[in-house]
mmCIF file with all atom_site columns, C-alpha atoms in Angstrom:
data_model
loop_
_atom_site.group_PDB
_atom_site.id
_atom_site.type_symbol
_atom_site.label_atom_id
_atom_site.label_alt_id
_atom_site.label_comp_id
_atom_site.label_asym_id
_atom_site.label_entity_id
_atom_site.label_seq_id
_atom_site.pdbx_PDB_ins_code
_atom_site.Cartn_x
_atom_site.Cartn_y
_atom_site.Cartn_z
_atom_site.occupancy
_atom_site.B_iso_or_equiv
_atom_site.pdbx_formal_charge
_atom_site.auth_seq_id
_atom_site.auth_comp_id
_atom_site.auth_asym_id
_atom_site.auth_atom_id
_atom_site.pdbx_PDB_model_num
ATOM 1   C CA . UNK D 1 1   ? 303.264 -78.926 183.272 1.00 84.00 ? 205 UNK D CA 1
ATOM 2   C CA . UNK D 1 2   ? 303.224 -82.444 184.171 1.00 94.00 ? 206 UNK D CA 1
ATOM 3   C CA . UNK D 1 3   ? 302.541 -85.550 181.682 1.00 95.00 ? 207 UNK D CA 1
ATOM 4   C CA . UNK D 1 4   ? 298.836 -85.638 182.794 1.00 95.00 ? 208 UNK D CA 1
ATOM 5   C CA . UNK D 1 5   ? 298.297 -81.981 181.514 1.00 96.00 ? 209 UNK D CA 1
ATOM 6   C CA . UNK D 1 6   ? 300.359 -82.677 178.207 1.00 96.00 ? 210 UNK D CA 1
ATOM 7   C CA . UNK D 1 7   ? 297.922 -85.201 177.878 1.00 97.00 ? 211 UNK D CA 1
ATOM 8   C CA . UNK D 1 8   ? 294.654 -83.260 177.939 1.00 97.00 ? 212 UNK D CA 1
ATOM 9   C CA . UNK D 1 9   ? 296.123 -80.391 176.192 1.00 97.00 ? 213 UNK D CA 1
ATOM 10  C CA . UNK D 1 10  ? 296.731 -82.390 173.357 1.00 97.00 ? 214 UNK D CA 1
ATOM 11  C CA . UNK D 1 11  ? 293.713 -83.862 173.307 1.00 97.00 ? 215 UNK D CA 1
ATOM 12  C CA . UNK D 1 12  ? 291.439 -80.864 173.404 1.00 97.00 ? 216 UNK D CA 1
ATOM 13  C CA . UNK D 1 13  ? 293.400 -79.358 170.594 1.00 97.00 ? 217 UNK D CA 1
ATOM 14  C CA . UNK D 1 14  ? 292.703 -82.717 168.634 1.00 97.00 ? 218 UNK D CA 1
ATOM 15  C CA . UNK D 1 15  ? 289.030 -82.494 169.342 1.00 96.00 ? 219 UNK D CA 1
ATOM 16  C CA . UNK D 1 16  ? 289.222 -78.716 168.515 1.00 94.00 ? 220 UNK D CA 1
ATOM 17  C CA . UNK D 1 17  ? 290.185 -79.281 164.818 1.00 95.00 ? 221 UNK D CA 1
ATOM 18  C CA . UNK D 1 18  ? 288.468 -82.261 164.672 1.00 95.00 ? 222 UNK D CA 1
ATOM 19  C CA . UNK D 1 19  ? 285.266 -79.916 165.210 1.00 93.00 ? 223 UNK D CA 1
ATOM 20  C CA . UNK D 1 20  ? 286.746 -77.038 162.826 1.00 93.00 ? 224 UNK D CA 1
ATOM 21  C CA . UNK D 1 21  ? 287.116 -79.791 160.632 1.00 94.00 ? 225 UNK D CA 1
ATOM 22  C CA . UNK D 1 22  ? 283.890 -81.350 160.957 1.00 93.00 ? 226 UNK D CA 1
ATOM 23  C CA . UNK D 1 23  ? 282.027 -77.412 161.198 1.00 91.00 ? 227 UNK D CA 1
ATOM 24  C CA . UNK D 1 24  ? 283.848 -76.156 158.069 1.00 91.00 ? 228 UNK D CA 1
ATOM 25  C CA . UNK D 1 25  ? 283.654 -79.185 155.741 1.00 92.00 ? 229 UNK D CA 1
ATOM 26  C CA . UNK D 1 26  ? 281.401 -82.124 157.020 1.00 92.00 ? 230 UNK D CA 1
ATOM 27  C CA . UNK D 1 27  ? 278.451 -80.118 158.183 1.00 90.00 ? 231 UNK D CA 1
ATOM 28  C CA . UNK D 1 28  ? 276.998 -78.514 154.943 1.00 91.00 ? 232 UNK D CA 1
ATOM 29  C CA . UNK D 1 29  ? 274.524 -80.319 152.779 1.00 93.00 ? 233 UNK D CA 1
ATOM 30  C CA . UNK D 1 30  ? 275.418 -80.762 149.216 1.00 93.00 ? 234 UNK D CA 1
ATOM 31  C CA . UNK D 1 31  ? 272.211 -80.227 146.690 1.00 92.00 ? 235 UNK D CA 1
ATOM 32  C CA . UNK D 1 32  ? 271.844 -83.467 144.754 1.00 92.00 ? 236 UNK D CA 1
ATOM 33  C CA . UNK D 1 33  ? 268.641 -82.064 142.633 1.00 92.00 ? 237 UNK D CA 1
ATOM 34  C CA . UNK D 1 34  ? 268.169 -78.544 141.175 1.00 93.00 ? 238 UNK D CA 1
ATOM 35  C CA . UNK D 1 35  ? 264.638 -78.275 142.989 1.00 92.00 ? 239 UNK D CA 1
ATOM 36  C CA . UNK D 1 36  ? 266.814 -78.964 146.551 1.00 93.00 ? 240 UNK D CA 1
ATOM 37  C CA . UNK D 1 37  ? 269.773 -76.012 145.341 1.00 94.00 ? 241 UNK D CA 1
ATOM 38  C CA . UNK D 1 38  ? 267.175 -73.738 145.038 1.00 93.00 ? 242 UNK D CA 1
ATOM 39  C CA . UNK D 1 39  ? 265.475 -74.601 147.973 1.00 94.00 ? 243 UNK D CA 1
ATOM 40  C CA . UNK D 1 40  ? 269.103 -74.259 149.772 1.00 94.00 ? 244 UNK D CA 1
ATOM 41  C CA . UNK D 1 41  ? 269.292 -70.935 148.599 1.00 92.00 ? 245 UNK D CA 1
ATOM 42  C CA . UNK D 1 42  ? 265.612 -70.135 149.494 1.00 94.00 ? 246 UNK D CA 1
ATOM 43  C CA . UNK D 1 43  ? 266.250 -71.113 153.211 1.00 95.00 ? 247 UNK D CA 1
ATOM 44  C CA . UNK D 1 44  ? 269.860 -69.336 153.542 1.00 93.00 ? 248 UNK D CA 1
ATOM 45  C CA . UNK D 1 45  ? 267.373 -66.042 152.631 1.00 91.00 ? 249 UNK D CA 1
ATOM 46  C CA . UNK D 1 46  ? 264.965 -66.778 155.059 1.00 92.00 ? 250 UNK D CA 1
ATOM 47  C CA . UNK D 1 47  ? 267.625 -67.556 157.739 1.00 92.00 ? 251 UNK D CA 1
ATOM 48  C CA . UNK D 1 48  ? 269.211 -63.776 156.823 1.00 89.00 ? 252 UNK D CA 1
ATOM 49  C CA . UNK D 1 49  ? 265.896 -62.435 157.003 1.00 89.00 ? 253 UNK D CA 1
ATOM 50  C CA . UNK D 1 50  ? 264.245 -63.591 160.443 1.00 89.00 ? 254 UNK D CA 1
ATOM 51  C CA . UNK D 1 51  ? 267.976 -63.294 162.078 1.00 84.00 ? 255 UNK D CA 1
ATOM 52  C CA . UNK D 1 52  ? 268.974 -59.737 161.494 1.00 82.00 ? 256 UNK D CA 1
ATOM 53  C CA . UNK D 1 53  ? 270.557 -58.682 164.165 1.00 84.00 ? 257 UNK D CA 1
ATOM 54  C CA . UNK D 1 54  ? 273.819 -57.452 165.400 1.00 86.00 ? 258 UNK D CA 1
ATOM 55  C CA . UNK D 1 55  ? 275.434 -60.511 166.270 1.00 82.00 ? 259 UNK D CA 1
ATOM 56  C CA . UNK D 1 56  ? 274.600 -61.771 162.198 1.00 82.00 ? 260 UNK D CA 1
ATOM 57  C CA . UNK D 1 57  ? 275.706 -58.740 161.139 1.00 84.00 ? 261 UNK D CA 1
ATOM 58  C CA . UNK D 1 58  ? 279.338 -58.654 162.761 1.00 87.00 ? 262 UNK D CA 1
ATOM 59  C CA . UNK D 1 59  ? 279.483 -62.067 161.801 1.00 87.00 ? 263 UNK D CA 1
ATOM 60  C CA . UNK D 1 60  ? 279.507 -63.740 165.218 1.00 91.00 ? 264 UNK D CA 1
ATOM 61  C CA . UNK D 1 61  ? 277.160 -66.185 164.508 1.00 92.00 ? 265 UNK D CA 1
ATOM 62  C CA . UNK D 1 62  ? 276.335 -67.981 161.410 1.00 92.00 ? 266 UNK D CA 1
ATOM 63  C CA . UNK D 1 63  ? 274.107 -70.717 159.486 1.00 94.00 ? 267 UNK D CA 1
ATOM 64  C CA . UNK D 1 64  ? 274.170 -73.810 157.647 1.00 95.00 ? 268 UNK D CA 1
ATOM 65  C CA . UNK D 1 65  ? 271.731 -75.801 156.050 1.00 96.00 ? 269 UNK D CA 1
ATOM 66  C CA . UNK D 1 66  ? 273.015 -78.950 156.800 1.00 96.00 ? 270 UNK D CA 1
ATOM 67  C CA . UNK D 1 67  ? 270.290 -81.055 155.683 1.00 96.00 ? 271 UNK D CA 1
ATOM 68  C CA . UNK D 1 68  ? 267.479 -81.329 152.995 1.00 96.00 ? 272 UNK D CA 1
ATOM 69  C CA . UNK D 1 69  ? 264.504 -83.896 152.630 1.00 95.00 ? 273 UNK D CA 1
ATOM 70  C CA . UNK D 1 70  ? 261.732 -83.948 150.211 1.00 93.00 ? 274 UNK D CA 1
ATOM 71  C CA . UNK D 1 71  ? 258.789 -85.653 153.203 1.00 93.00 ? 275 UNK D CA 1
ATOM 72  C CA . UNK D 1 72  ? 256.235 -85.282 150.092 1.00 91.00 ? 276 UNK D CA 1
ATOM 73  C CA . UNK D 1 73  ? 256.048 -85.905 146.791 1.00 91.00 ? 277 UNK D CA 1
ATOM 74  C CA . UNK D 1 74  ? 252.647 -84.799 146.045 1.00 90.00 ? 278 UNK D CA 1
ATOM 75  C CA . UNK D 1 75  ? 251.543 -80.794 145.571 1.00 88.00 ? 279 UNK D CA 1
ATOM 76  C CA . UNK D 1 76  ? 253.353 -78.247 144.718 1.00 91.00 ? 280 UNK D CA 1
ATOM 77  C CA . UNK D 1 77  ? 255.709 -75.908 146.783 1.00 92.00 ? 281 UNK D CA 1
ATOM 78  C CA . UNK D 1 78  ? 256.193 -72.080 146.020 1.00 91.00 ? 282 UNK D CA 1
ATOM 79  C CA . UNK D 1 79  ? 259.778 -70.542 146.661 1.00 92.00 ? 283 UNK D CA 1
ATOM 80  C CA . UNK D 1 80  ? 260.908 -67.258 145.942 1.00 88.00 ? 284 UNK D CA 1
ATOM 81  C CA . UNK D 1 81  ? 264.774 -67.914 143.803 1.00 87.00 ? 285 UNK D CA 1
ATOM 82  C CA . UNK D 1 82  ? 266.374 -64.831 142.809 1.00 83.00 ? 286 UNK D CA 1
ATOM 83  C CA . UNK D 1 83  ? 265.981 -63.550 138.944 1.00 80.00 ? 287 UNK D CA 1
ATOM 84  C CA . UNK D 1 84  ? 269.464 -64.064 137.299 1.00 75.00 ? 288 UNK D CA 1
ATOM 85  C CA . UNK D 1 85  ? 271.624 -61.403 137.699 1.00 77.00 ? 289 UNK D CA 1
ATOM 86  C CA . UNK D 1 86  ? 269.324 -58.942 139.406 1.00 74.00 ? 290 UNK D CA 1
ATOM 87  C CA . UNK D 1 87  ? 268.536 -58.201 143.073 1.00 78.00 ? 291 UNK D CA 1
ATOM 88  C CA . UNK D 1 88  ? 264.816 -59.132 142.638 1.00 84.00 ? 292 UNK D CA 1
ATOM 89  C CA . UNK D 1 89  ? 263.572 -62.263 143.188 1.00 86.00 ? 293 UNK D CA 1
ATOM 90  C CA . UNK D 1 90  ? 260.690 -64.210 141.627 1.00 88.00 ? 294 UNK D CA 1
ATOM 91  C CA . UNK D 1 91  ? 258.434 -67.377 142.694 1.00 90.00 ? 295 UNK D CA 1
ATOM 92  C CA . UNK D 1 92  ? 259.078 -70.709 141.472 1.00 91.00 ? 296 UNK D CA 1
ATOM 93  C CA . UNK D 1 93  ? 257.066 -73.581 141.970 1.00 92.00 ? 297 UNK D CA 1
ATOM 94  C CA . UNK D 1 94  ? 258.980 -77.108 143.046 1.00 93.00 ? 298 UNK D CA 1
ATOM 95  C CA . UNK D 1 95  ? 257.476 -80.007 143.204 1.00 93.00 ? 299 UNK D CA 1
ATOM 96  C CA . UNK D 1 96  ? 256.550 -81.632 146.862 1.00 93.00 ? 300 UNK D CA 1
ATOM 97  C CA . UNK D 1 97  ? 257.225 -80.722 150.078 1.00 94.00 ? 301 UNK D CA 1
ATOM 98  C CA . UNK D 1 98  ? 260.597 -80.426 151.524 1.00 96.00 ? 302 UNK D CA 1
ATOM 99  C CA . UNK D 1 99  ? 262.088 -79.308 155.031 1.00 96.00 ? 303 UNK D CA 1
ATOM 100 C CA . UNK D 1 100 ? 266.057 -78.347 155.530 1.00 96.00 ? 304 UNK D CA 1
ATOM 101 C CA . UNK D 1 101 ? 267.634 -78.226 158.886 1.00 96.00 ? 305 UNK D CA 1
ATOM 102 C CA . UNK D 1 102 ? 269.531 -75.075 159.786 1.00 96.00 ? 306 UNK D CA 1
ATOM 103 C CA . UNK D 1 103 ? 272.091 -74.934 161.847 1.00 95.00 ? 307 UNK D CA 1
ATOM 104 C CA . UNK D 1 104 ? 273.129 -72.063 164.434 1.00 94.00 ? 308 UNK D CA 1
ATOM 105 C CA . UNK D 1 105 ? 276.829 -71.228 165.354 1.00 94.00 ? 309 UNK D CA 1
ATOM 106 C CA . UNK D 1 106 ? 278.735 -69.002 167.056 1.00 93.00 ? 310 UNK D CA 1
ATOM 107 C CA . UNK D 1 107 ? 282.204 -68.049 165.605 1.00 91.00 ? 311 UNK D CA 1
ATOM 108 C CA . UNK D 1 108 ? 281.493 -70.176 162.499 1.00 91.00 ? 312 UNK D CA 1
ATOM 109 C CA . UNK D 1 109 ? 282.300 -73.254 164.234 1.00 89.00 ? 313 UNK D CA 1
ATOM 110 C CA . UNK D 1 110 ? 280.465 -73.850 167.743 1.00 91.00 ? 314 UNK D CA 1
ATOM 111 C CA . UNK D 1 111 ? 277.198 -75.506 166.895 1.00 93.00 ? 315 UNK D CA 1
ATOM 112 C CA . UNK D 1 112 ? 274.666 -74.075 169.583 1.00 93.00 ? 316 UNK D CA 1
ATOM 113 C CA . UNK D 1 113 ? 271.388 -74.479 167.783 1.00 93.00 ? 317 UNK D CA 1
ATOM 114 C CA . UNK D 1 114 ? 269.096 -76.134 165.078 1.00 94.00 ? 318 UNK D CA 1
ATOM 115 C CA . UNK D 1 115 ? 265.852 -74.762 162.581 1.00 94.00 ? 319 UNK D CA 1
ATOM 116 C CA . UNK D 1 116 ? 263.547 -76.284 160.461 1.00 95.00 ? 320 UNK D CA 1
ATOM 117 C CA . UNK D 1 117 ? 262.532 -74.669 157.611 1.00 94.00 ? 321 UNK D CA 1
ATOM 118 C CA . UNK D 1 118 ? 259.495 -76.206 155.824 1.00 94.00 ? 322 UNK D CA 1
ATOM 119 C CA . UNK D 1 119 ? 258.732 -75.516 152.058 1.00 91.00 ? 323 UNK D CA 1
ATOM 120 C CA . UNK D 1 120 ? 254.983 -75.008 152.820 1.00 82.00 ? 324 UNK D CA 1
ATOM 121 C CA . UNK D 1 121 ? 252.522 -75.461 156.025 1.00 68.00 ? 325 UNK D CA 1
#
């Protein structure tokens, strides 16, 4: 190996953990509200629900919500949390509208695609 290849090895293994690094801890959106946790959780049950397939299932790919915004304040929005401790869920109203950006990837830390999830139409 000459010193040009020692060169771009090391640099593609810095860029590799700088996007572990970035995928594992950066990427994730951290509630500030209670309304926006459990609209966070809301979304990550959506997500599992619309993308049920095999490659969810053997955990190839994966999702983040890596952002929430509240784009209106007025109304009401209707989410389904779940009930405490049981498997059911019930509907809880929040108020205003929100929308959260999910986030595909594949091997838990490739980003290959984005979502939007709105609160209501």
């Amino acid at each position: 190996m000459n010193e040009r290849e020692k060169t771009y090895l090391t640099i593609i293994i810095i860029l590799l953990m700088a996007l572990i690094i970035k995928s594992f801890y950066l990427d994730e959106v951290r509630p500030v509200t209670e309304e926006e946790k459990m609209f966070k959780d809301y979304v990550y049950r959506l997500v599992e629900e619309k993308h049920d397939g095999l490659l969810s299932k053997s955990n190839i790919i994966s999702y983040r919500v890596v952002s929430i915004k509240k784009i209106e304040n007025d109304g009401v929005s209707i989410i389904e949390v779940k009930d405490g401790e049981n498997k059911s869920y019930k509907q809880v109203e929040i108020p205003g509208k929100y929308k959260a950006k999910v986030r595909k990837y594949l091997l838990h830390f490739i980003p290959y695609g984005e979502d939007t999830v709105l609160s209501r139409k």
